[in-house]
Amino acid sequence: MAEEEEGAGSRQALQRLQELVDGLYHFRDHYFESHSVEDAGRKQQDVMEEMQKTLQQMGETVTGCSQGRARALMLKGKALNVTPDYSPQAEELLAKAVKLDPELVEAWNQLGEAYWKKGDVAAAHTCFSGALGHRKNKVSLQNLSMVLRQLRTESPEQHAQNVVDSVRQAKQAVQMDVRDGRSWYVLGNAYLSLFFNTGQSPGISQQALSAYAQAEKVDPTASCNPDLHLNRATLHKYEENYTEALEGFSHAAALDPAWPEPRQRQQQLLDFLERLTSLLENKGKVKGKKLQSMLGSLRPAQLGPCGDGRYRGSSGQKVALEHQPLSAMRPGVNTGAVVLGRVLFSLTTDEKVPFTFGLADSEGPCVAVTVYNMVQSWGVLIGDSVAIPEPHLRHHHIQHQDKVSAA
């Protein structure tokens, strides 16, 4: 009878601990449901204060759990794990929990997160893999997907394989629960890594953007994740959707004012667009007579394989191209056309992708040319003649806050 009463008491105590920890995480994850974006700068401090209150309420209850001791330790460790910062105490409690009950999957997941915050990615990988060895679960799959992209490898090929495996783990997490926004968010990040590791394929970029959109659709709290907005803005930047990129960086900065990267990335893009607009308007600041000489010396012979029938299209078949002026190009892919111009300027950024330069011919304004997936040794110099077969033209009108650019 005494044992039954003790067991019932332990169950009630564990239920109370679970409710306290669930409430703490709900406060963190749903912070902006009860606070405005202007309060974002206070969020971490507010979560820390809520954690301290929760730990005080948990205090005596944890020591009262003679049965279910491992779970009680795990819940206290989870409470300490609620902030982005590493907690040695959380690691200690969670390590004890998995020793007491090696099949407690949630303890393995929380311990893995503690190691990850500590910077011990290999130990985190071991924890998440071990948890999956006990039971397949979406949290371990999500975390394993993220850790795989951070693991140190001995070769670029091994890292690329880890990124592919990261996508596979994230897909499994989504399949386990298609209503889990975090799984979709992790899948978006996995596709983002795959995009940059496999030659920036537009198809993979769209898969990442779709995953982020799905995360927001199934989980309203995903819209309050600054990392999601930063990563999506990065994709928009490479897709040359500049207004969306600037808005994403700005929103990420608003959601986490203490995080400098979104604001830095926003300013870098603004600086790039302002410099590019100025160079286009001034034709690279090339003086009048020199400009006339450069553009007047363009000849059909400079078309190279694009003008003598040797050019092969994306299908591999030879395509006869018609030389047309830049002013004749229309938005989209100009099939069957080739343009020829002189390089008037080049514009580099810290990221070096895409490579950007200004091109002009004798009949129209200077246009910006962006080149992706080029070999590192390739480049152009001012005055070089460049032929572009079947160019893809886009007009940009970028408006962000009080700044406007057109290209």
CSV table of C-alpha atoms in Angstrom, one decimal, residues 3 5-6 31 40 57 63 96 117 139 141 151 197 222 235 242 262 269-270 279 284 291 322 352 382 404:
chain,number,residue,atom,x,y,z
A,3,GLU,CA,4.6,1.6,-2.3
A,5,GLU,CA,1.0,5.7,-2.5
A,6,GLU,CA,4.6,6.5,-3.2
A,31,TYR,CA,6.6,34.9,-26.8
A,40,ALA,CA,12.2,41.5,-29.0
A,57,GLN,CA,8.9,26.0,-8.4
A,63,THR,CA,13.9,15.9,-4.9
A,96,LYS,CA,22.9,11.5,-14.9
A,117,LYS,CA,25.7,24.6,-27.4
A,139,VAL,CA,13.2,15.5,-32.6
A,141,LEU,CA,15.9,13.4,-36.8
A,151,LEU,CA,30.4,17.9,-38.4
A,197,ASN,CA,27.1,22.6,-52.0
A,222,ALA,CA,7.8,29.9,-37.3
A,235,LEU,CA,18.1,32.5,-50.9
A,242,TYR,CA,16.3,41.9,-53.8
A,262,PRO,CA,20.9,40.2,-40.2
A,269,LEU,CA,23.2,44.2,-49.8
A,270,LEU,CA,22.1,47.9,-49.7
A,279,LEU,CA,28.1,52.4,-61.8
A,284,GLY,CA,31.4,52.7,-65.0
A,291,LEU,CA,33.8,54.9,-74.1
A,322,GLU,CA,21.3,36.0,-84.2
A,352,LYS,CA,32.2,36.8,-54.3
A,382,ILE,CA,37.5,46.6,-68.2
A,404,VAL,CA,15.0,53.0,-54.2
